[in-house]
mmCIF file of C-alpha atoms and ligand atoms in Angstrom:
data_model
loop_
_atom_site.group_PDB
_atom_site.id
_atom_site.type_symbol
_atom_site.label_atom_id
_atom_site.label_comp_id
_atom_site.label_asym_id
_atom_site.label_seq_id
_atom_site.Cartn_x
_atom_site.Cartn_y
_atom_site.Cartn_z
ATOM 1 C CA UNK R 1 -66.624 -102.653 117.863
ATOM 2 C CA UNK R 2 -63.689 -100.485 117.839
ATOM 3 C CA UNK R 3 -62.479 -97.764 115.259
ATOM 4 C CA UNK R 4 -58.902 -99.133 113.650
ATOM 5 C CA UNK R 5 -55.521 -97.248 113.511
ATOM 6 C CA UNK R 6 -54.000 -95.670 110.461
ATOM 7 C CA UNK R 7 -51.653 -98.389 110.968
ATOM 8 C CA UNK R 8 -53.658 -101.319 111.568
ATOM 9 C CA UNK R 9 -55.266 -100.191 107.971
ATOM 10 C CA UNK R 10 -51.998 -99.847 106.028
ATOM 11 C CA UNK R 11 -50.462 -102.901 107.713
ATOM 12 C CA UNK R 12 -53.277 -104.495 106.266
ATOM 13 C CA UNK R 13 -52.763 -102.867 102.940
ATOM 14 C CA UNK R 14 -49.045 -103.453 102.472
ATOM 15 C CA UNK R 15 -49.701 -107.578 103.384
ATOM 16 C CA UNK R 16 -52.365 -107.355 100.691
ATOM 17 C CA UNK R 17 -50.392 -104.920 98.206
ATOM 18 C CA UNK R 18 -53.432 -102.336 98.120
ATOM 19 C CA UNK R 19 -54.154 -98.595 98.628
ATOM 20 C CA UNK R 20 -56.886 -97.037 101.161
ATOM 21 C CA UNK R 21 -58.866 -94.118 100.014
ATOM 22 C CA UNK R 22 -58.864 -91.406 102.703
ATOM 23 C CA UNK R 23 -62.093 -89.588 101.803
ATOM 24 C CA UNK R 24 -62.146 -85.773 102.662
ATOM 25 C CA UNK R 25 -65.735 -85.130 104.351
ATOM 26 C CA UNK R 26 -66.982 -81.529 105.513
ATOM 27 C CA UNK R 27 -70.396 -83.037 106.963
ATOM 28 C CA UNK R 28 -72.071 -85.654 108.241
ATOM 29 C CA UNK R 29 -74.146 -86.713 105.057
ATOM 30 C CA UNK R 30 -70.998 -86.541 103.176
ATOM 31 C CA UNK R 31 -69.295 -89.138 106.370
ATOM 32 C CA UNK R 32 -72.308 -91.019 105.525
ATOM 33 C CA UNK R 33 -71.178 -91.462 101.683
ATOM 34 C CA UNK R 34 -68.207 -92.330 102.546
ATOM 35 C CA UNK R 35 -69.348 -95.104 105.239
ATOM 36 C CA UNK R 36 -72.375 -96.584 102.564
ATOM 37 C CA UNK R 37 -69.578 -97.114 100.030
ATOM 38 C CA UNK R 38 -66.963 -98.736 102.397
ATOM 39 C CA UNK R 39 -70.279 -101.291 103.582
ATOM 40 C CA UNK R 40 -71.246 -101.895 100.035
ATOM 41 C CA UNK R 41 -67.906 -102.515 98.549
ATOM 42 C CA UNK R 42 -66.747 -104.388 101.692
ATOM 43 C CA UNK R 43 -63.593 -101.947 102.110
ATOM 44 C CA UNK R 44 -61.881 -100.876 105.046
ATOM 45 C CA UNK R 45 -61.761 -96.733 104.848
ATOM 46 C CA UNK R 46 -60.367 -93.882 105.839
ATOM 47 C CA UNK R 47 -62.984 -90.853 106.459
ATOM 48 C CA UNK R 48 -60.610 -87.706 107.083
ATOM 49 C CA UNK R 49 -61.597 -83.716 107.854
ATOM 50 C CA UNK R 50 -60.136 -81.023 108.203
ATOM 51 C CA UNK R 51 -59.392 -78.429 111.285
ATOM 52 C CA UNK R 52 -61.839 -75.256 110.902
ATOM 53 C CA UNK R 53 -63.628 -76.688 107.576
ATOM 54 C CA UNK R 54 -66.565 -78.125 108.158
ATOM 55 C CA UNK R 55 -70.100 -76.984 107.679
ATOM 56 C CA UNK R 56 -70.783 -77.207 111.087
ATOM 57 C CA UNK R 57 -70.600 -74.712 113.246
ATOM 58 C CA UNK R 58 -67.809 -76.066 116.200
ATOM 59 C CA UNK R 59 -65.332 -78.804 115.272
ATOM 60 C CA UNK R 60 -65.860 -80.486 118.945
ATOM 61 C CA UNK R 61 -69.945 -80.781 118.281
ATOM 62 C CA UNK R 62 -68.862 -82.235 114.355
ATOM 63 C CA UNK R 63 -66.403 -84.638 115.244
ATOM 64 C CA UNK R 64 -68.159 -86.313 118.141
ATOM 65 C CA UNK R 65 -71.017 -86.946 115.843
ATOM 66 C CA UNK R 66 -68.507 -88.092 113.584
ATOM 67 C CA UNK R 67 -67.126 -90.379 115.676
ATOM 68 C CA UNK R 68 -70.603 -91.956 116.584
ATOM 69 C CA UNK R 69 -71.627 -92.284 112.789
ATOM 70 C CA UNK R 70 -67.991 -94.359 112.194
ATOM 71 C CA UNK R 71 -68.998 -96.751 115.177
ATOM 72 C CA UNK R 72 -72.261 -97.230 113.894
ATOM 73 C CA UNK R 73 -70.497 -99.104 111.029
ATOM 74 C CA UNK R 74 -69.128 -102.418 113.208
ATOM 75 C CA UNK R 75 -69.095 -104.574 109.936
ATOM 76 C CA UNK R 76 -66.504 -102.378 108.675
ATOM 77 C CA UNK R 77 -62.969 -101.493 109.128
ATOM 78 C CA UNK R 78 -62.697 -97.583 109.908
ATOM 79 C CA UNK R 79 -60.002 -95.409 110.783
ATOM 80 C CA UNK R 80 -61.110 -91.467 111.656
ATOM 81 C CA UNK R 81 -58.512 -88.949 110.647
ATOM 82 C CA UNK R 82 -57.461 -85.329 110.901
ATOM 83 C CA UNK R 83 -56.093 -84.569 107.724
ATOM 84 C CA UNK R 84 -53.314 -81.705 107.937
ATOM 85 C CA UNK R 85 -53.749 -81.073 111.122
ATOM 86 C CA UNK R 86 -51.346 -77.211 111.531
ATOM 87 C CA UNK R 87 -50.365 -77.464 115.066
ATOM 88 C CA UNK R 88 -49.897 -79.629 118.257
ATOM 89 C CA UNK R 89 -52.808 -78.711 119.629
ATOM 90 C CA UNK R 90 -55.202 -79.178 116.892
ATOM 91 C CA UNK R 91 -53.597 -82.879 117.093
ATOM 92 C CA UNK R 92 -54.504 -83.239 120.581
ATOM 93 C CA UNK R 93 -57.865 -81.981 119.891
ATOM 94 C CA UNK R 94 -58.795 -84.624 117.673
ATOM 95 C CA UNK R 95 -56.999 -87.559 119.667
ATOM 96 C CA UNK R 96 -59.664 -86.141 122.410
ATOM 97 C CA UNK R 97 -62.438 -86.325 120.405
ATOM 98 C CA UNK R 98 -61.489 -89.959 119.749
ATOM 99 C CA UNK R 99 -59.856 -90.110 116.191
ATOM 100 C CA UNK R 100 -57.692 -92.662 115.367
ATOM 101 C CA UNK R 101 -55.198 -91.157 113.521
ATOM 102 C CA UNK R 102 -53.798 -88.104 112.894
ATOM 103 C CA UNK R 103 -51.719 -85.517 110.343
ATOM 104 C CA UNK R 104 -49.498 -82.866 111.400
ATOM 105 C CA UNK R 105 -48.225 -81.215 108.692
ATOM 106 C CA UNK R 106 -44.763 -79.815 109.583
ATOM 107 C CA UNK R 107 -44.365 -78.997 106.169
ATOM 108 C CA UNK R 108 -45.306 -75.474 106.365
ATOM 109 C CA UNK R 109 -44.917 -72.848 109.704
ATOM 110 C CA UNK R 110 -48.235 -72.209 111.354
ATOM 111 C CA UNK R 111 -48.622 -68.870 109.464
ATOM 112 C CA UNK R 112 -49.317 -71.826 106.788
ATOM 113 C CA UNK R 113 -47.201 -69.852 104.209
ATOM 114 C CA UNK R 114 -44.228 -70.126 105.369
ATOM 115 C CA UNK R 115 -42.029 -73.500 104.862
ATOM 116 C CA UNK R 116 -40.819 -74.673 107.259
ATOM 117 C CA UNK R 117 -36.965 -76.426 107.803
ATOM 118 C CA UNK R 118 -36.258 -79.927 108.045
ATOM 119 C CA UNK R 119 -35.431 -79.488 111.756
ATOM 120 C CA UNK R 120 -38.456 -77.524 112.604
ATOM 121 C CA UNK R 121 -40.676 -80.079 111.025
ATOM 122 C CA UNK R 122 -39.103 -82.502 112.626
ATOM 123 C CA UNK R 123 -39.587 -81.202 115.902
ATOM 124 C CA UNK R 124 -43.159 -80.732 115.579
ATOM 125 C CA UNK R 125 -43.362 -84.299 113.921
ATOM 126 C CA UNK R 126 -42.060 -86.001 117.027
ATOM 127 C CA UNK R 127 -43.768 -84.115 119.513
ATOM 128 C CA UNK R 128 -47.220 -85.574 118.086
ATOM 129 C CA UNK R 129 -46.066 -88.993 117.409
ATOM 130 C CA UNK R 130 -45.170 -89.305 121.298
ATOM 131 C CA UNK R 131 -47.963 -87.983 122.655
ATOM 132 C CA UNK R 132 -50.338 -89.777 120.052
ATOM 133 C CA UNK R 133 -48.820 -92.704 120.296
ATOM 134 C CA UNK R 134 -49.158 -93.076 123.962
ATOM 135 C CA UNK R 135 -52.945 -92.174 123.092
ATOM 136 C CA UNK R 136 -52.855 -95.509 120.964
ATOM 137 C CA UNK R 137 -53.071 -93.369 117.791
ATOM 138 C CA UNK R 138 -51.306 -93.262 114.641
ATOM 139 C CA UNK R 139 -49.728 -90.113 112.843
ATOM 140 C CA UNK R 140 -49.173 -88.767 109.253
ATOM 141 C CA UNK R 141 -46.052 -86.366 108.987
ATOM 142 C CA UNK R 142 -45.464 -84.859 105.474
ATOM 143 C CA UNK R 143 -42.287 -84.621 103.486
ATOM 144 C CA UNK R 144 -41.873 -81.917 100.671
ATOM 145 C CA UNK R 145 -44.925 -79.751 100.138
ATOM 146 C CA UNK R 146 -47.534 -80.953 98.323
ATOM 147 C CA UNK R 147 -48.873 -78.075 95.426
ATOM 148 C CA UNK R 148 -52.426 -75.992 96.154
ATOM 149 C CA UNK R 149 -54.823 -75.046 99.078
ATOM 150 C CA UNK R 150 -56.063 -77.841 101.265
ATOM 151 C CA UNK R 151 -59.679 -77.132 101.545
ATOM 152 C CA UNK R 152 -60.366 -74.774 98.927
ATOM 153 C CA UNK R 153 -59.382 -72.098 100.857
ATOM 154 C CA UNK R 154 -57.002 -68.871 99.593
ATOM 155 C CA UNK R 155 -53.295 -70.633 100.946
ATOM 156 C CA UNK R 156 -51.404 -71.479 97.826
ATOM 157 C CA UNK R 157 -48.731 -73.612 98.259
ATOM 158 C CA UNK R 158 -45.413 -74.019 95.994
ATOM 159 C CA UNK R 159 -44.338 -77.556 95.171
ATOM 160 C CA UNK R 160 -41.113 -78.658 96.672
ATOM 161 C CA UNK R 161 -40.660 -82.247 95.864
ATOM 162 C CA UNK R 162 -39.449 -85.009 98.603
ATOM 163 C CA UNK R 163 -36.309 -86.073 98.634
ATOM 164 C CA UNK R 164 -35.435 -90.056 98.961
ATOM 165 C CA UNK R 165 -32.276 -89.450 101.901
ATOM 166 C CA UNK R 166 -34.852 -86.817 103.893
ATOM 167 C CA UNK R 167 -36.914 -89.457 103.975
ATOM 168 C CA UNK R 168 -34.922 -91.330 105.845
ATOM 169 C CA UNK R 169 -33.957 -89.314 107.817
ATOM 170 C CA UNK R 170 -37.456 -87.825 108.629
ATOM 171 C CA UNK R 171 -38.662 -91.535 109.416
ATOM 172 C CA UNK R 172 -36.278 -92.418 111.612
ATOM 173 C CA UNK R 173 -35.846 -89.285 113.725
ATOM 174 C CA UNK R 174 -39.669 -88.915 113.930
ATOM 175 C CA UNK R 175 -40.924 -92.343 114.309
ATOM 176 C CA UNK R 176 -44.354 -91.548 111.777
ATOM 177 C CA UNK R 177 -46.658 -94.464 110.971
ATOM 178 C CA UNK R 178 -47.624 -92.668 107.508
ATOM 179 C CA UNK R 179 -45.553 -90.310 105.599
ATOM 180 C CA UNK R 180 -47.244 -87.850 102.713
ATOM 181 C CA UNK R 181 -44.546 -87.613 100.154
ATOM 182 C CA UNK R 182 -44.359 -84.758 97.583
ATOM 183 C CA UNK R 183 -44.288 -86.121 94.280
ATOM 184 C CA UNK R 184 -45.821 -83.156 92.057
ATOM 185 C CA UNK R 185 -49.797 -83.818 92.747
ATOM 186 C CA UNK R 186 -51.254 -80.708 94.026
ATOM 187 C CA UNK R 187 -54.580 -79.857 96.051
ATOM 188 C CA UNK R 188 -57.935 -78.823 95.323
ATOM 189 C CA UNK R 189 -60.331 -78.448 92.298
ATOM 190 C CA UNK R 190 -57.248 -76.877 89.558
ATOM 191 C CA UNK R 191 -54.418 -78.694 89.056
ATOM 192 C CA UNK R 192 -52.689 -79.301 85.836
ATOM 193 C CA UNK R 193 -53.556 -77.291 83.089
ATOM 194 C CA UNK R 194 -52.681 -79.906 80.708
ATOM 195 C CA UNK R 195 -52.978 -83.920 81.708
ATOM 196 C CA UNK R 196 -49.442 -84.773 83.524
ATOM 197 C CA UNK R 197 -47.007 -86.394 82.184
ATOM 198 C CA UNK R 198 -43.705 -88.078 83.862
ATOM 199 C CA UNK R 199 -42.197 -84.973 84.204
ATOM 200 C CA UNK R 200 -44.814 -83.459 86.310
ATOM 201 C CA UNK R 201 -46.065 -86.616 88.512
ATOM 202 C CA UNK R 202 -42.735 -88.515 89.355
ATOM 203 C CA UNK R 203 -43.789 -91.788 90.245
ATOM 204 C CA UNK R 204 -40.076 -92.650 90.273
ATOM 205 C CA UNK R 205 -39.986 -90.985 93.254
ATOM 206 C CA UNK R 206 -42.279 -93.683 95.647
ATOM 207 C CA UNK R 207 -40.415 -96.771 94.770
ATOM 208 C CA UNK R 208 -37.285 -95.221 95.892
ATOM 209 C CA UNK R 209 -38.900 -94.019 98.078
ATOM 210 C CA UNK R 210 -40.613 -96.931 99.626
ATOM 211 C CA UNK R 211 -37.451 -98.585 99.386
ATOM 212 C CA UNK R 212 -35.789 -96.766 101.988
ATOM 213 C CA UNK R 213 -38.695 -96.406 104.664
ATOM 214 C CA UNK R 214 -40.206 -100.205 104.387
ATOM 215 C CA UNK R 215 -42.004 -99.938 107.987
ATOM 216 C CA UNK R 216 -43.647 -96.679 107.009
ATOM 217 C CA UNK R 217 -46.764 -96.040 104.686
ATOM 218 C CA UNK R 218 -46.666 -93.749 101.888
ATOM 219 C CA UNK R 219 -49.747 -90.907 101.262
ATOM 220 C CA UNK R 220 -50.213 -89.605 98.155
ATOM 221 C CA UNK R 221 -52.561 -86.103 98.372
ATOM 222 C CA UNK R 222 -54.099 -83.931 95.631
ATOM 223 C CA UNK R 223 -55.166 -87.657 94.369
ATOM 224 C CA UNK R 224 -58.360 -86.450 92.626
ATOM 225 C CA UNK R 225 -58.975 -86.585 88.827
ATOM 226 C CA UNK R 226 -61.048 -84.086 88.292
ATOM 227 C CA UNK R 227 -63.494 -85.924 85.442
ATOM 228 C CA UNK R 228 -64.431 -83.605 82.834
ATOM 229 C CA UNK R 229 -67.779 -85.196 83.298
ATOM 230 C CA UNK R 230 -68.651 -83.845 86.341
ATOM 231 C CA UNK R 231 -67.266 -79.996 85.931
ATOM 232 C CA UNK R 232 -69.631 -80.498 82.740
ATOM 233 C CA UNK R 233 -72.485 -81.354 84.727
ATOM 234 C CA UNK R 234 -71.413 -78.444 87.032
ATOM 235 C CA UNK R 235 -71.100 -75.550 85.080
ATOM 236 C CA UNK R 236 -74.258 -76.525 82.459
ATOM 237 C CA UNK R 237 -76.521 -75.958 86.363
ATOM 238 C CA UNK R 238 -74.443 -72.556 86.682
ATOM 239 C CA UNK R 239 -70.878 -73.309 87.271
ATOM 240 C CA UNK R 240 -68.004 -72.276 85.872
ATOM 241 C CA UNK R 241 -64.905 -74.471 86.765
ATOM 242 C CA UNK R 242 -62.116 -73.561 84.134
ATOM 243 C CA UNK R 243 -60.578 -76.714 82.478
ATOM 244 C CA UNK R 244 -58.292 -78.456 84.692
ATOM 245 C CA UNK R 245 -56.687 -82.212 84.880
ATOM 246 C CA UNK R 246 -55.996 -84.339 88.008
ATOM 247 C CA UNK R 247 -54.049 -88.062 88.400
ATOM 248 C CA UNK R 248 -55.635 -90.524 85.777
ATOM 249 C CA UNK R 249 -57.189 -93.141 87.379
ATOM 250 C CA UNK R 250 -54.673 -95.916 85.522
ATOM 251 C CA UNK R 251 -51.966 -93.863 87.571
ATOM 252 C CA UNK R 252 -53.757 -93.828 90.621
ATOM 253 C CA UNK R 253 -53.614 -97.972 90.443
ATOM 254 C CA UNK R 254 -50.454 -97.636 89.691
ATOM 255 C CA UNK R 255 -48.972 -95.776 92.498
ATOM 256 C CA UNK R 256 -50.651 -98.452 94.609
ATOM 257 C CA UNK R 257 -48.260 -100.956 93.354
ATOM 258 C CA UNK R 258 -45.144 -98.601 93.688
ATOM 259 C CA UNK R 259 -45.573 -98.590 96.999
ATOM 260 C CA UNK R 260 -48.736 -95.485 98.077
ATOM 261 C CA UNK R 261 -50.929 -96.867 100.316
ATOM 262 C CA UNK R 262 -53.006 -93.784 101.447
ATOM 263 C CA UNK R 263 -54.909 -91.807 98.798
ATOM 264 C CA UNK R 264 -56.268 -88.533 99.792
ATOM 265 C CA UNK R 265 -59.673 -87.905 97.919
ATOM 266 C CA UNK R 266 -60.938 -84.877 98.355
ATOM 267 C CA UNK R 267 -62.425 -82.924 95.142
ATOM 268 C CA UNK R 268 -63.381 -86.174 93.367
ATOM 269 C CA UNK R 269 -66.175 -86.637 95.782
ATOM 270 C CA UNK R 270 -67.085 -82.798 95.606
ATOM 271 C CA UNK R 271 -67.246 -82.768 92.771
ATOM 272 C CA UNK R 272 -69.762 -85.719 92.221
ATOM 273 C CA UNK R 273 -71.773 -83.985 95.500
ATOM 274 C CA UNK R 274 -72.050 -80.827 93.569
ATOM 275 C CA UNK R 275 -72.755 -81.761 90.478
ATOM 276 C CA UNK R 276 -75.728 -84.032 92.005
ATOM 277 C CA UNK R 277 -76.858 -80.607 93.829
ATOM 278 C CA UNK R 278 -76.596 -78.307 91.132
ATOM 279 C CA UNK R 279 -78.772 -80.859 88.793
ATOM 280 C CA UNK R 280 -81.272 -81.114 91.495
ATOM 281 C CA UNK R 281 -82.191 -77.678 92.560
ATOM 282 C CA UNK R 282 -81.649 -76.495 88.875
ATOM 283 C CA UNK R 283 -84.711 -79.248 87.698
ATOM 284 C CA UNK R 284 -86.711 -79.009 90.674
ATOM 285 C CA UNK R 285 -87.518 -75.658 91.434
ATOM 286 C CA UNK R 286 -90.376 -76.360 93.541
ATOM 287 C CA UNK R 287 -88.954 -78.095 96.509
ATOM 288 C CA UNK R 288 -87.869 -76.041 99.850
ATOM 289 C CA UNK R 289 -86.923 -78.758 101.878
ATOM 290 C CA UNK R 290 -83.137 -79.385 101.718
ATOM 291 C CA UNK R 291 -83.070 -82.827 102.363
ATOM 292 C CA UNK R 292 -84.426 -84.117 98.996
ATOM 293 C CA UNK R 293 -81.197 -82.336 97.333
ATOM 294 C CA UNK R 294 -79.078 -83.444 99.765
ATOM 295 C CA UNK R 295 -79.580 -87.186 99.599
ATOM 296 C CA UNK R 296 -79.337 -86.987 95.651
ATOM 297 C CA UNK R 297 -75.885 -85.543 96.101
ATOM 298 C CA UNK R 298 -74.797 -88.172 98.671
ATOM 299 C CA UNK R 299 -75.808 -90.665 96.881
ATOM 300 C CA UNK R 300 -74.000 -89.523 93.637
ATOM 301 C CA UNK R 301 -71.301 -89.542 96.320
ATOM 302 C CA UNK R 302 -71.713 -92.648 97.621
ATOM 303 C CA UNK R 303 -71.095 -94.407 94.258
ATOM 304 C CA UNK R 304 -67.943 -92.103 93.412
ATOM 305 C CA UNK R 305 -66.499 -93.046 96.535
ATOM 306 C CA UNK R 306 -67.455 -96.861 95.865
ATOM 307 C CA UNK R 307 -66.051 -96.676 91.964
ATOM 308 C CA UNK R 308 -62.704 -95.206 93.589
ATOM 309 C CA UNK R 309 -62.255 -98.159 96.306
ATOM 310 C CA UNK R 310 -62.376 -100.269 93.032
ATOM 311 C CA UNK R 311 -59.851 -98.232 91.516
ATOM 312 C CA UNK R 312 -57.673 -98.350 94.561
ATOM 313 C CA UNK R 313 -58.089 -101.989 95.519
ATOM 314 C CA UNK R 314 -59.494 -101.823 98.999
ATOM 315 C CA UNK R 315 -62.882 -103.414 97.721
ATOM 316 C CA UNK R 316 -63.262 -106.798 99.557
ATOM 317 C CA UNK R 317 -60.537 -106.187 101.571
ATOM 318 C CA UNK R 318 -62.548 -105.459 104.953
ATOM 319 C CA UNK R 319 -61.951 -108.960 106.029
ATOM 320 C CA UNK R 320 -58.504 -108.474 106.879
ATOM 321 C CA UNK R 321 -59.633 -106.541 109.322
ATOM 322 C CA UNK R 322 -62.240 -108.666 111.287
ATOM 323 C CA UNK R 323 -59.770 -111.181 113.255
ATOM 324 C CA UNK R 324 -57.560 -107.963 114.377
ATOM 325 C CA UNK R 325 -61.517 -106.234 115.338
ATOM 326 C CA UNK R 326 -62.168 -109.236 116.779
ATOM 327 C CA UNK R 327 -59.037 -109.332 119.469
ATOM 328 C CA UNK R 328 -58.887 -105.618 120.131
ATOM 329 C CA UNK R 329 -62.680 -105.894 121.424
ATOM 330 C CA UNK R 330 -61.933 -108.719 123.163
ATOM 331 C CA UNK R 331 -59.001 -107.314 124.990
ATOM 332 C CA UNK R 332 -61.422 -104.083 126.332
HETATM 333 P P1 LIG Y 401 -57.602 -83.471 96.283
HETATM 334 O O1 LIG Y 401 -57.591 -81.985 96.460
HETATM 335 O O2 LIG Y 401 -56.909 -83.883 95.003
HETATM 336 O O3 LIG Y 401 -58.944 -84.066 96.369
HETATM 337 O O4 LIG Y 401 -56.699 -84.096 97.451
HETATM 338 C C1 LIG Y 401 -57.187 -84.100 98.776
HETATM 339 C C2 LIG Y 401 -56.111 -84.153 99.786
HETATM 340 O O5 LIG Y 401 -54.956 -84.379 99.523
HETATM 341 C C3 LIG Y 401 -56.525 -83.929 101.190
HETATM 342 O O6 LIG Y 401 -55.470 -84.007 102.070
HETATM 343 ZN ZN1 LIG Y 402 -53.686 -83.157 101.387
#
């Protein structure tokens, strides 16, 4: 059975009025998560990684792997995604490797500090959405710049909301299947240092939005929520994760019916991994072998991924999916 387009799942979505949770993975135990939740909650899914931040040790040797475990999953709708992918040939990369669907993220110049102009990321925008698309793959282009650093890492970057008439613009000049609008969320495991208000996330923003780009899907990153819960559990196993808010989950739900239809999870599920991890090496100090730790964090994973697709509304939704499967595997 075939892997889905980014745009076979948000079609889907938009008929059905939900949002898809694009879950950030960095291994294979953590793609594994991600795939158990999807098959219990009967949800199609998005499992997305990053360029350069895995745990393993070559991209090419992770994503094939990657790509393997996904197809191992035929019951269930999944789409495998580079998320920000910097350049044109990162892109490429993962089309090779088989994903699905792919970012570039114009936004910012490939020193990744530097923003870039509306023209420049246009450029880039529609150089991967031709050769992607004749690759039977969808893209992601990004509007705005979206707050933080990606993957944890030490690029910080400044908020610059998206405009409604760029939008437009950016849509039709590029041709993108998904666009990642800037609304004021930010990336990675600080985010607000008090919880956000209308002044900081503008949810005004997507139905306008939406409203001028119907045949496009909107992405909304830095989705997590950080639960106080977890950093708890972190930082009483030796942690120490200052006090910081993320989107409320009512918010989240919300956004789904403004018009988001991607939601980019990345910290959320770290968060639950870690504190899992922490907890089990900090009470069992005894075991050497890795793999008892491991599978307590993915399955504290697992059932933060599975409380999210609840939260988002792709639970039950996989059967969408199964005529479109169907036909696609029938035409190969
Ligand atoms: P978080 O950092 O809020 O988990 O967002 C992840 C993301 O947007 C990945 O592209
Ligand atoms: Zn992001």
């Amino acid at each position: 059975m075939p892997l889905i387009t980014l745009r076979q799942a948000l079609d889907a979505a938009a008929d059905g009025a939900y949002g898809v949770g694009a879950f950030n993975v960095t291994d294979l135990v953590q793609a594994e998560a991600v795939l158990d939740a999807a098959r219990a909650t009967d949800s199609p899914v998005i499992v997305q990684t990053i360029a350069g931040a895995s745990a393993h040790g070559s991209d090419e040797a992770f994503w094939e792997a990657l790509i393997n475990l996904a197809r191992r999953y035929e019951d269930i709708p999944v789409v495998v995604h580079l998320d920000h992918g910097p350049t044109f040939d990162d892109c490429v990369r993962a089309i090779t490797a088989g994903f699905t669907s792919v970012m570039i993220d114009g936004s910012l110049l490939e020193d990744r500090v530097t923003h870039a102009s509306f023209d420049e990321n246009v450029e880039i925008t529609k150089r991967v959405v031709e050769y992607a698309h004749a690759h039977g793959v969808s893209v992601e282009g990004e509007l705005g710049t979206i707050g933080g650093s990606e993957d944890g890492g030490a690029t910080v970057k400044e908020i610059v909301l998206a405009e409604p008439d760029d939008a437009e613009r950016f849509v039709d000049a590029t041709g993108v299947d998904a666009l990642a609008v800037a609304i004021g969320t930010s990336h990675g495991a600080y985010k607000f240092s008090s919880p956000p208000d209308g002044s900081v996330l503008r949810m005004d923003l997507i139905a306008e939005i939406a409203a001028r780009v119907p045949r496009t899907h909107l992405v909304m990153h830095g989705s997590s929520s950080l639960p106080a819960g977890l950093r708890a559990q972190i930082n009483t196993h030796g942690g120490a994760l200052p006090e910081s808010w993320g989107v409320p989950e009512d918010e989240k739900a919300r956004s789904t019916k403004l018009g988001i239809r991607k939601l980019n999870q990345g910290m959320d599920s770290h968060m639950a991994y870690m504190a899992a991890a922490r907890t089990f090496l900090a009470t069992d100090v005894l075991t050497v072998d890795p793999a008892p730790f491991e599978r307590a964090a993915r399955q504290a994973m697992e059932q933060m991924v599975a409380e999210r697709m609840h939260v988002f509304g792709q639970a039950g939704q996989a059967y969408r999916h199964r005529g479109v499967r169907d036909a696609v595997a029938a035409s190969a």
